[in-house]
Amino acid sequence: MGRLLYLDWLRVLATVAVVTIHVSAGYVTKANLDLNWFIANFLESLSRWAVPIFVMISGALLLRKQKEITIWQFFKKRTNKVLIPFISWSILFFIYGIYYGSYPPSIKNFIKLFINQDLILHFWFFYMIIGLYLITPLLKLFITNAQRKHIEYFLILWLFASVFSRFTNYWVNMKISLELNFVTDYVGYFILGYYLSNFEFNKRWRTFYYSGFFIGVLATFFLTFYFTMSKGTLDQYWYGYFSPSVVFSAAGLFILFRYYFNNRELPWILSKINKASLGIYIIHYWLMIYFLWKVFPKVETTMPTVLVIPANILLTLAISAIFTLIIKRIPIMKKLMP
């Protein structure tokens, strides 16, 4: 099967969006509702679909019909692409944490931190995506034998168990306790990526999805502002990956790029970000917490307020991309940035 070019576009956007989320978080969590807060809230709202889109890209690629491979071949490929970088960088971050004074130097402590997802905040994504990889052979059995209506039924159950139930818990403190673990959380985005990538949608449904993207982003922005103002502290529910507004924006963006960018090659600079996307994800947060936090205040004092956060985002993205592309050229180290 041919390359799905729109997935490259989405991967680049999601990479930029993840960096945007982490840079903006330092401003939006203050909840003092100044100009920086509004800019950060807008950029957060515009980017919260990032992780769902990454999961949907994986589902679209790994669940689609292609030549048969054994379970062993599937896991071998995933090991080289994800598991080796994940474990290697966990060790390297731990060693640097010892040097920096963040961690006591012991193997036992590393194992504990590694198992409990406490080494570095953004690595939670690896634990989640590796879990999805482990069940992918089983999900493919379902996808291979399912008709469109069966997949839609799965997604309806997912929306109920993972989106509606969270909303009722947030809104009226009512928790729905049905045993629907099979259709909860990120497996839903995984299946949704396959669904939106492999079935056709008429003009009316495409318009619905496009509208969903813009409505979702605006709803995230205004509802976060309203409830933060009401409570006096940041209300993060609408930033959550299973809030209705984020689900709408993620699905809408996916469809938008599927129908408008599938025959468009990435420009040169974006192709570099696409190739470096995993490395940028791995390294950007570490650079922020250990180095760039010293640089960000200097940017604040030298640029107009409206440009401060975008400038810090571009700075983080550029340094992370350059760092990654350099490592990818080093014979031994390039295995850490596949």
mmCIF file of C-alpha atoms in Angstrom:
data_model
loop_
_atom_site.group_PDB
_atom_site.id
_atom_site.type_symbol
_atom_site.label_atom_id
_atom_site.label_comp_id
_atom_site.label_asym_id
_atom_site.label_seq_id
_atom_site.Cartn_x
_atom_site.Cartn_y
_atom_site.Cartn_z
ATOM 1 C CA MET A 1 0.000 0.000 0.000
ATOM 2 C CA GLY A 2 1.134 3.534 -0.772
ATOM 3 C CA ARG A 3 2.411 6.037 1.767
ATOM 4 C CA LEU A 4 -0.297 8.051 3.477
ATOM 5 C CA LEU A 5 1.208 11.515 3.071
ATOM 6 C CA TYR A 6 -1.329 13.236 5.312
ATOM 7 C CA LEU A 7 -0.049 11.189 8.255
ATOM 8 C CA ASP A 8 3.361 12.825 7.774
ATOM 9 C CA TRP A 9 1.704 16.238 8.004
ATOM 10 C CA LEU A 10 -0.183 15.195 11.119
ATOM 11 C CA ARG A 11 2.976 13.783 12.729
ATOM 12 C CA VAL A 12 4.796 17.093 12.195
ATOM 13 C CA LEU A 13 1.853 19.080 13.582
ATOM 14 C CA ALA A 14 1.554 16.786 16.597
ATOM 15 C CA THR A 15 5.293 17.120 17.301
ATOM 16 C CA VAL A 16 5.049 20.918 17.257
ATOM 17 C CA ALA A 17 1.866 20.740 19.340
ATOM 18 C CA VAL A 18 3.493 18.612 22.086
ATOM 19 C CA VAL A 19 6.302 21.148 22.420
ATOM 20 C CA THR A 20 3.666 23.910 22.488
ATOM 21 C CA ILE A 21 1.786 22.194 25.318
ATOM 22 C CA HIS A 22 4.862 21.808 27.510
ATOM 23 C CA VAL A 23 6.143 25.339 26.949
ATOM 24 C CA SER A 24 2.701 26.888 27.458
ATOM 25 C CA ALA A 25 2.099 24.872 30.636
ATOM 26 C CA GLY A 26 4.588 27.012 32.534
ATOM 27 C CA TYR A 27 2.416 30.059 31.892
ATOM 28 C CA VAL A 28 -1.103 28.658 31.974
ATOM 29 C CA THR A 29 -0.712 26.899 35.344
ATOM 30 C CA LYS A 30 -0.179 30.255 37.065
ATOM 31 C CA ALA A 31 -3.878 31.030 36.449
ATOM 32 C CA ASN A 32 -3.421 34.758 36.977
ATOM 33 C CA LEU A 33 -5.353 35.538 33.765
ATOM 34 C CA ASP A 34 -2.874 38.068 32.376
ATOM 35 C CA LEU A 35 -2.004 38.390 28.675
ATOM 36 C CA ASN A 36 0.542 35.562 28.864
ATOM 37 C CA TRP A 37 -2.098 33.316 30.412
ATOM 38 C CA PHE A 38 -4.580 33.997 27.604
ATOM 39 C CA ILE A 39 -1.934 33.383 24.948
ATOM 40 C CA ALA A 40 -0.856 30.169 26.694
ATOM 41 C CA ASN A 41 -4.464 29.016 27.076
ATOM 42 C CA PHE A 42 -5.123 29.649 23.386
ATOM 43 C CA LEU A 43 -1.992 27.738 22.326
ATOM 44 C CA GLU A 44 -2.816 24.891 24.723
ATOM 45 C CA SER A 45 -6.370 24.708 23.375
ATOM 46 C CA LEU A 46 -5.035 24.715 19.823
ATOM 47 C CA SER A 47 -2.645 21.832 20.634
ATOM 48 C CA ARG A 48 -4.390 19.443 23.024
ATOM 49 C CA TRP A 49 -5.169 17.008 20.208
ATOM 50 C CA ALA A 50 -1.418 16.211 19.898
ATOM 51 C CA VAL A 51 -1.246 12.939 21.849
ATOM 52 C CA PRO A 52 -4.574 11.639 20.476
ATOM 53 C CA ILE A 53 -3.301 12.349 16.949
ATOM 54 C CA PHE A 54 -0.059 10.431 17.639
ATOM 55 C CA VAL A 55 -2.113 7.434 18.813
ATOM 56 C CA MET A 56 -4.478 7.727 15.842
ATOM 57 C CA ILE A 57 -1.525 7.770 13.430
ATOM 58 C CA SER A 58 -0.261 4.540 15.014
ATOM 59 C CA GLY A 59 -3.686 2.939 14.710
ATOM 60 C CA ALA A 60 -4.057 4.027 11.081
ATOM 61 C CA LEU A 61 -0.673 2.509 10.190
ATOM 62 C CA LEU A 62 -0.582 -0.633 12.304
ATOM 63 C CA LEU A 63 -4.164 -1.819 11.857
ATOM 64 C CA ARG A 64 -4.565 -1.286 8.117
ATOM 65 C CA LYS A 65 -4.488 -4.210 5.706
ATOM 66 C CA GLN A 66 -0.959 -5.014 4.581
ATOM 67 C CA LYS A 67 1.179 -8.056 3.965
ATOM 68 C CA GLU A 68 0.995 -10.602 6.742
ATOM 69 C CA ILE A 69 3.786 -10.574 9.306
ATOM 70 C CA THR A 70 4.235 -12.814 12.319
ATOM 71 C CA ILE A 71 3.782 -11.548 15.865
ATOM 72 C CA TRP A 72 7.540 -11.990 16.350
ATOM 73 C CA GLN A 73 8.306 -9.809 13.283
ATOM 74 C CA PHE A 74 5.875 -7.167 14.483
ATOM 75 C CA PHE A 75 7.427 -6.938 17.955
ATOM 76 C CA LYS A 76 10.985 -7.015 16.581
ATOM 77 C CA LYS A 77 10.243 -3.959 14.459
ATOM 78 C CA ARG A 78 8.579 -2.114 17.363
ATOM 79 C CA THR A 79 11.538 -2.993 19.627
ATOM 80 C CA ASN A 80 13.996 -1.279 17.302
ATOM 81 C CA LYS A 81 11.792 1.757 16.813
ATOM 82 C CA VAL A 82 10.444 2.334 20.315
ATOM 83 C CA LEU A 83 11.640 -0.041 23.047
ATOM 84 C CA ILE A 84 15.387 0.464 22.584
ATOM 85 C CA PRO A 85 15.161 4.299 22.541
ATOM 86 C CA PHE A 86 12.749 4.220 25.491
ATOM 87 C CA ILE A 87 14.979 2.103 27.735
ATOM 88 C CA SER A 88 18.224 3.738 26.580
ATOM 89 C CA TRP A 89 17.035 7.293 27.186
ATOM 90 C CA SER A 90 15.518 6.302 30.516
ATOM 91 C CA ILE A 91 18.977 5.120 31.604
ATOM 92 C CA LEU A 92 20.675 8.247 30.240
ATOM 93 C CA PHE A 93 18.169 10.566 31.934
ATOM 94 C CA PHE A 94 18.640 8.676 35.193
ATOM 95 C CA ILE A 95 22.430 9.026 34.977
ATOM 96 C CA TYR A 96 22.096 12.751 34.307
ATOM 97 C CA GLY A 97 19.612 13.006 37.176
ATOM 98 C CA ILE A 98 22.246 11.498 39.490
ATOM 99 C CA TYR A 99 24.770 14.081 38.271
ATOM 100 C CA TYR A 100 22.230 16.876 38.728
ATOM 101 C CA GLY A 101 21.294 15.631 42.205
ATOM 102 C CA SER A 102 17.739 14.591 41.367
ATOM 103 C CA TYR A 103 18.102 10.830 42.002
ATOM 104 C CA PRO A 104 20.011 8.691 44.519
ATOM 105 C CA PRO A 105 22.571 6.556 42.615
ATOM 106 C CA SER A 106 21.386 2.959 42.859
ATOM 107 C CA ILE A 107 20.125 0.298 40.445
ATOM 108 C CA LYS A 108 17.244 -0.432 42.799
ATOM 109 C CA ASN A 109 16.178 3.200 42.656
ATOM 110 C CA PHE A 110 16.349 3.198 38.844
ATOM 111 C CA ILE A 111 14.181 0.080 38.636
ATOM 112 C CA LYS A 112 11.643 1.595 41.015
ATOM 113 C CA LEU A 113 11.499 4.890 39.136
ATOM 114 C CA PHE A 114 11.340 3.105 35.781
ATOM 115 C CA ILE A 115 8.505 0.781 36.771
ATOM 116 C CA ASN A 116 6.527 3.589 38.450
ATOM 117 C CA GLN A 117 6.894 5.984 35.472
ATOM 118 C CA ASP A 118 8.705 8.490 37.687
ATOM 119 C CA LEU A 119 11.911 9.079 35.702
ATOM 120 C CA ILE A 120 10.729 11.942 33.515
ATOM 121 C CA LEU A 121 7.185 13.230 33.138
ATOM 122 C CA HIS A 122 6.558 12.950 29.391
ATOM 123 C CA PHE A 123 7.751 9.335 29.138
ATOM 124 C CA TRP A 124 4.276 8.214 30.247
ATOM 125 C CA PHE A 125 3.562 8.140 26.508
ATOM 126 C CA PHE A 126 5.940 5.208 25.992
ATOM 127 C CA TYR A 127 4.221 3.115 28.652
ATOM 128 C CA MET A 128 0.892 3.782 26.980
ATOM 129 C CA ILE A 129 1.966 3.181 23.382
ATOM 130 C CA ILE A 130 3.917 0.006 24.244
ATOM 131 C CA GLY A 131 0.767 -1.310 25.915
ATOM 132 C CA LEU A 132 -1.147 -0.645 22.696
ATOM 133 C CA TYR A 133 1.551 -2.413 20.674
ATOM 134 C CA LEU A 134 1.216 -5.479 22.896
ATOM 135 C CA ILE A 135 -2.482 -5.810 22.104
ATOM 136 C CA THR A 136 -2.204 -4.794 18.421
ATOM 137 C CA PRO A 137 -2.141 -8.421 17.133
ATOM 138 C CA LEU A 138 -5.432 -9.012 18.968
ATOM 139 C CA LEU A 139 -6.929 -5.756 17.726
ATOM 140 C CA LYS A 140 -5.977 -6.718 14.172
ATOM 141 C CA LEU A 141 -7.993 -9.912 14.536
ATOM 142 C CA PHE A 142 -11.000 -7.793 15.452
ATOM 143 C CA ILE A 143 -10.385 -5.271 12.635
ATOM 144 C CA THR A 144 -9.826 -7.974 10.015
ATOM 145 C CA ASN A 145 -13.135 -9.654 10.792
ATOM 146 C CA ALA A 146 -15.190 -6.555 11.592
ATOM 147 C CA GLN A 147 -17.533 -4.665 9.333
ATOM 148 C CA ARG A 148 -17.834 -0.895 9.512
ATOM 149 C CA LYS A 149 -20.869 -1.120 11.779
ATOM 150 C CA HIS A 150 -18.920 -3.265 14.283
ATOM 151 C CA ILE A 151 -16.114 -0.708 14.494
ATOM 152 C CA GLU A 152 -18.672 2.082 14.903
ATOM 153 C CA TYR A 153 -20.292 0.111 17.718
ATOM 154 C CA PHE A 154 -16.865 -0.205 19.378
ATOM 155 C CA LEU A 155 -16.347 3.566 19.072
ATOM 156 C CA ILE A 156 -19.792 4.338 20.512
ATOM 157 C CA LEU A 157 -18.972 2.189 23.545
ATOM 158 C CA TRP A 158 -15.594 3.964 23.812
ATOM 159 C CA LEU A 159 -17.243 7.395 23.732
ATOM 160 C CA PHE A 160 -19.596 6.282 26.472
ATOM 161 C CA ALA A 161 -16.963 4.624 28.676
ATOM 162 C CA SER A 162 -14.092 7.076 28.227
ATOM 163 C CA VAL A 163 -15.651 10.427 27.315
ATOM 164 C CA PHE A 164 -19.224 10.581 28.586
ATOM 165 C CA SER A 165 -18.428 8.848 31.895
ATOM 166 C CA ARG A 166 -15.558 11.261 32.592
ATOM 167 C CA PHE A 167 -17.810 14.198 31.741
ATOM 168 C CA THR A 168 -20.563 13.088 34.152
ATOM 169 C CA ASN A 169 -17.956 12.567 36.862
ATOM 170 C CA TYR A 170 -16.598 16.081 36.281
ATOM 171 C CA TRP A 171 -19.952 17.829 35.866
ATOM 172 C CA VAL A 172 -22.220 16.185 38.437
ATOM 173 C CA ASN A 173 -19.798 13.902 40.322
ATOM 174 C CA MET A 174 -21.573 10.821 38.957
ATOM 175 C CA LYS A 175 -19.274 7.924 38.138
ATOM 176 C CA ILE A 176 -20.544 5.227 35.760
ATOM 177 C CA SER A 177 -19.274 1.830 36.892
ATOM 178 C CA LEU A 178 -20.047 -0.521 33.998
ATOM 179 C CA GLU A 179 -17.255 -2.993 33.253
ATOM 180 C CA LEU A 180 -16.136 -1.680 29.840
ATOM 181 C CA ASN A 181 -12.353 -1.815 30.218
ATOM 182 C CA PHE A 182 -11.925 -3.371 26.767
ATOM 183 C CA VAL A 183 -13.123 -0.157 25.090
ATOM 184 C CA THR A 184 -11.602 2.496 27.344
ATOM 185 C CA ASP A 185 -8.903 5.145 27.060
ATOM 186 C CA TYR A 186 -6.256 5.207 24.317
ATOM 187 C CA VAL A 187 -7.315 1.995 22.584
ATOM 188 C CA GLY A 188 -10.297 4.042 21.402
ATOM 189 C CA TYR A 189 -8.071 6.604 19.691
ATOM 190 C CA PHE A 190 -6.067 3.708 18.205
ATOM 191 C CA ILE A 191 -9.206 2.237 16.628
ATOM 192 C CA LEU A 192 -10.496 5.712 15.696
ATOM 193 C CA GLY A 193 -7.325 6.369 13.691
ATOM 194 C CA TYR A 194 -7.939 3.213 11.661
ATOM 195 C CA TYR A 195 -11.625 4.036 11.224
ATOM 196 C CA LEU A 196 -11.099 7.606 10.012
ATOM 197 C CA SER A 197 -8.274 6.506 7.725
ATOM 198 C CA ASN A 198 -9.940 3.539 6.021
ATOM 199 C CA PHE A 199 -13.589 4.426 5.467
ATOM 200 C CA GLU A 200 -15.028 7.082 3.185
ATOM 201 C CA PHE A 201 -17.113 9.983 4.501
ATOM 202 C CA ASN A 202 -19.561 11.986 2.414
ATOM 203 C CA LYS A 203 -19.484 15.767 2.208
ATOM 204 C CA ARG A 204 -21.996 16.211 5.048
ATOM 205 C CA TRP A 205 -19.936 14.095 7.440
ATOM 206 C CA ARG A 206 -16.717 15.795 6.387
ATOM 207 C CA THR A 207 -18.284 19.187 7.116
ATOM 208 C CA PHE A 208 -19.353 17.841 10.516
ATOM 209 C CA TYR A 209 -15.788 16.782 11.316
ATOM 210 C CA TYR A 210 -14.280 20.050 10.066
ATOM 211 C CA SER A 211 -16.691 22.011 12.224
ATOM 212 C CA GLY A 212 -15.879 19.719 15.130
ATOM 213 C CA PHE A 213 -12.239 20.734 14.984
ATOM 214 C CA PHE A 214 -12.917 24.466 15.225
ATOM 215 C CA ILE A 215 -15.725 24.080 17.769
ATOM 216 C CA GLY A 216 -13.543 21.759 19.854
ATOM 217 C CA VAL A 217 -10.616 24.195 19.967
ATOM 218 C CA LEU A 218 -12.843 27.168 20.822
ATOM 219 C CA ALA A 219 -14.751 25.179 23.452
ATOM 220 C CA THR A 220 -11.485 24.109 25.109
ATOM 221 C CA PHE A 221 -10.295 27.729 25.192
ATOM 222 C CA PHE A 222 -13.471 29.384 26.499
ATOM 223 C CA LEU A 223 -14.539 26.656 28.930
ATOM 224 C CA THR A 224 -11.045 26.482 30.444
ATOM 225 C CA PHE A 225 -11.107 30.262 30.852
ATOM 226 C CA TYR A 226 -14.607 30.283 32.360
ATOM 227 C CA PHE A 227 -14.053 27.539 34.919
ATOM 228 C CA THR A 228 -10.556 28.752 35.807
ATOM 229 C CA MET A 229 -11.966 32.216 36.439
ATOM 230 C CA SER A 230 -14.789 30.711 38.523
ATOM 231 C CA LYS A 231 -12.524 28.509 40.650
ATOM 232 C CA GLY A 232 -9.469 30.766 40.886
ATOM 233 C CA THR A 233 -7.190 27.871 39.917
ATOM 234 C CA LEU A 234 -6.536 26.240 36.572
ATOM 235 C CA ASP A 235 -9.378 23.903 35.553
ATOM 236 C CA GLN A 236 -7.662 21.266 33.433
ATOM 237 C CA TYR A 237 -10.635 19.044 32.596
ATOM 238 C CA TRP A 238 -11.122 20.582 29.148
ATOM 239 C CA TYR A 239 -7.434 20.032 28.373
ATOM 240 C CA GLY A 240 -7.855 16.321 29.072
ATOM 241 C CA TYR A 241 -7.413 13.933 26.168
ATOM 242 C CA PHE A 242 -10.887 12.478 26.775
ATOM 243 C CA SER A 243 -12.806 15.725 27.154
ATOM 244 C CA PRO A 244 -15.501 16.110 24.453
ATOM 245 C CA SER A 245 -13.805 19.199 23.028
ATOM 246 C CA VAL A 246 -10.431 17.464 22.542
ATOM 247 C CA VAL A 247 -12.026 14.368 20.995
ATOM 248 C CA PHE A 248 -13.887 16.585 18.513
ATOM 249 C CA SER A 249 -10.791 18.598 17.627
ATOM 250 C CA ALA A 250 -8.609 15.485 17.168
ATOM 251 C CA ALA A 251 -11.117 13.676 14.930
ATOM 252 C CA GLY A 252 -11.844 16.838 12.941
ATOM 253 C CA LEU A 253 -8.164 17.601 12.332
ATOM 254 C CA PHE A 254 -7.501 14.018 11.219
ATOM 255 C CA ILE A 255 -10.291 14.140 8.626
ATOM 256 C CA LEU A 256 -9.284 17.636 7.487
ATOM 257 C CA PHE A 257 -5.761 16.493 6.656
ATOM 258 C CA ARG A 258 -6.883 13.192 5.184
ATOM 259 C CA TYR A 259 -8.988 14.925 2.537
ATOM 260 C CA TYR A 260 -6.844 18.001 1.881
ATOM 261 C CA PHE A 261 -3.227 16.908 2.361
ATOM 262 C CA ASN A 262 -3.033 13.319 1.146
ATOM 263 C CA ASN A 263 -1.360 14.263 -2.144
ATOM 264 C CA ARG A 264 0.970 16.927 -0.774
ATOM 265 C CA GLU A 265 4.588 16.217 0.020
ATOM 266 C CA LEU A 266 6.116 17.856 3.061
ATOM 267 C CA PRO A 267 8.344 20.877 2.441
ATOM 268 C CA TRP A 268 12.039 20.305 3.203
ATOM 269 C CA ILE A 269 12.071 21.819 6.692
ATOM 270 C CA LEU A 270 8.924 19.950 7.741
ATOM 271 C CA SER A 271 10.327 16.670 6.401
ATOM 272 C CA LYS A 272 13.270 17.147 8.763
ATOM 273 C CA ILE A 273 10.883 17.581 11.695
ATOM 274 C CA ASN A 274 8.980 14.496 10.554
ATOM 275 C CA LYS A 275 12.167 12.390 10.556
ATOM 276 C CA ALA A 276 13.172 13.806 13.938
ATOM 277 C CA SER A 277 9.714 13.610 15.549
ATOM 278 C CA LEU A 278 10.470 10.808 18.029
ATOM 279 C CA GLY A 279 13.780 12.374 19.000
ATOM 280 C CA ILE A 280 12.161 15.781 19.480
ATOM 281 C CA TYR A 281 9.560 14.181 21.714
ATOM 282 C CA ILE A 282 12.229 12.382 23.744
ATOM 283 C CA ILE A 283 14.616 15.281 24.221
ATOM 284 C CA HIS A 284 12.578 18.506 24.320
ATOM 285 C CA TYR A 285 11.175 18.184 27.837
ATOM 286 C CA TRP A 286 14.566 17.226 29.282
ATOM 287 C CA LEU A 287 16.114 20.266 27.610
ATOM 288 C CA MET A 288 13.367 22.455 29.049
ATOM 289 C CA ILE A 289 13.624 21.364 32.672
ATOM 290 C CA TYR A 290 17.426 21.231 32.851
ATOM 291 C CA PHE A 291 18.556 24.009 30.511
ATOM 292 C CA LEU A 292 15.951 26.124 28.753
ATOM 293 C CA TRP A 293 14.236 27.287 31.939
ATOM 294 C CA LYS A 294 17.295 29.515 32.331
ATOM 295 C CA VAL A 295 16.821 30.937 28.830
ATOM 296 C CA PHE A 296 13.052 31.544 28.858
ATOM 297 C CA PRO A 297 13.214 34.467 31.366
ATOM 298 C CA LYS A 298 15.765 36.222 29.112
ATOM 299 C CA VAL A 299 13.346 35.902 26.190
ATOM 300 C CA GLU A 300 10.626 37.465 28.350
ATOM 301 C CA THR A 301 12.760 40.523 29.002
ATOM 302 C CA THR A 302 13.789 41.062 25.378
ATOM 303 C CA MET A 303 10.562 40.487 23.421
ATOM 304 C CA PRO A 304 7.008 41.882 23.422
ATOM 305 C CA THR A 305 4.686 39.812 25.640
ATOM 306 C CA VAL A 306 2.618 38.567 22.716
ATOM 307 C CA LEU A 307 5.737 36.976 21.152
ATOM 308 C CA VAL A 308 7.315 35.460 24.276
ATOM 309 C CA ILE A 309 5.580 32.064 24.299
ATOM 310 C CA PRO A 310 5.768 31.506 20.502
ATOM 311 C CA ALA A 311 9.473 32.419 20.631
ATOM 312 C CA ASN A 312 10.111 29.935 23.453
ATOM 313 C CA ILE A 313 8.231 27.248 21.514
ATOM 314 C CA LEU A 314 10.325 27.853 18.373
ATOM 315 C CA LEU A 315 13.517 27.907 20.442
ATOM 316 C CA THR A 316 12.689 24.583 22.117
ATOM 317 C CA LEU A 317 11.630 22.988 18.837
ATOM 318 C CA ALA A 318 14.711 24.182 16.933
ATOM 319 C CA ILE A 319 17.235 23.082 19.567
ATOM 320 C CA SER A 320 15.505 19.704 19.990
ATOM 321 C CA ALA A 321 15.407 19.105 16.225
ATOM 322 C CA ILE A 322 19.082 20.065 15.727
ATOM 323 C CA PHE A 323 20.121 17.888 18.695
ATOM 324 C CA THR A 324 18.145 14.955 17.282
ATOM 325 C CA LEU A 325 19.408 15.289 13.715
ATOM 326 C CA ILE A 326 23.011 15.432 14.942
ATOM 327 C CA ILE A 327 22.564 12.267 17.015
ATOM 328 C CA LYS A 328 20.966 10.508 14.011
ATOM 329 C CA ARG A 329 24.220 11.041 12.102
ATOM 330 C CA ILE A 330 26.419 9.412 14.756
ATOM 331 C CA PRO A 331 26.832 5.670 13.932
ATOM 332 C CA ILE A 332 26.319 4.242 17.426
ATOM 333 C CA MET A 333 24.008 6.897 18.831
ATOM 334 C CA LYS A 334 21.600 6.911 15.860
ATOM 335 C CA LYS A 335 19.903 3.786 17.205
ATOM 336 C CA LEU A 336 18.672 5.973 20.051
ATOM 337 C CA MET A 337 16.853 8.241 17.569
ATOM 338 C CA PRO A 338 15.359 5.896 14.903
#
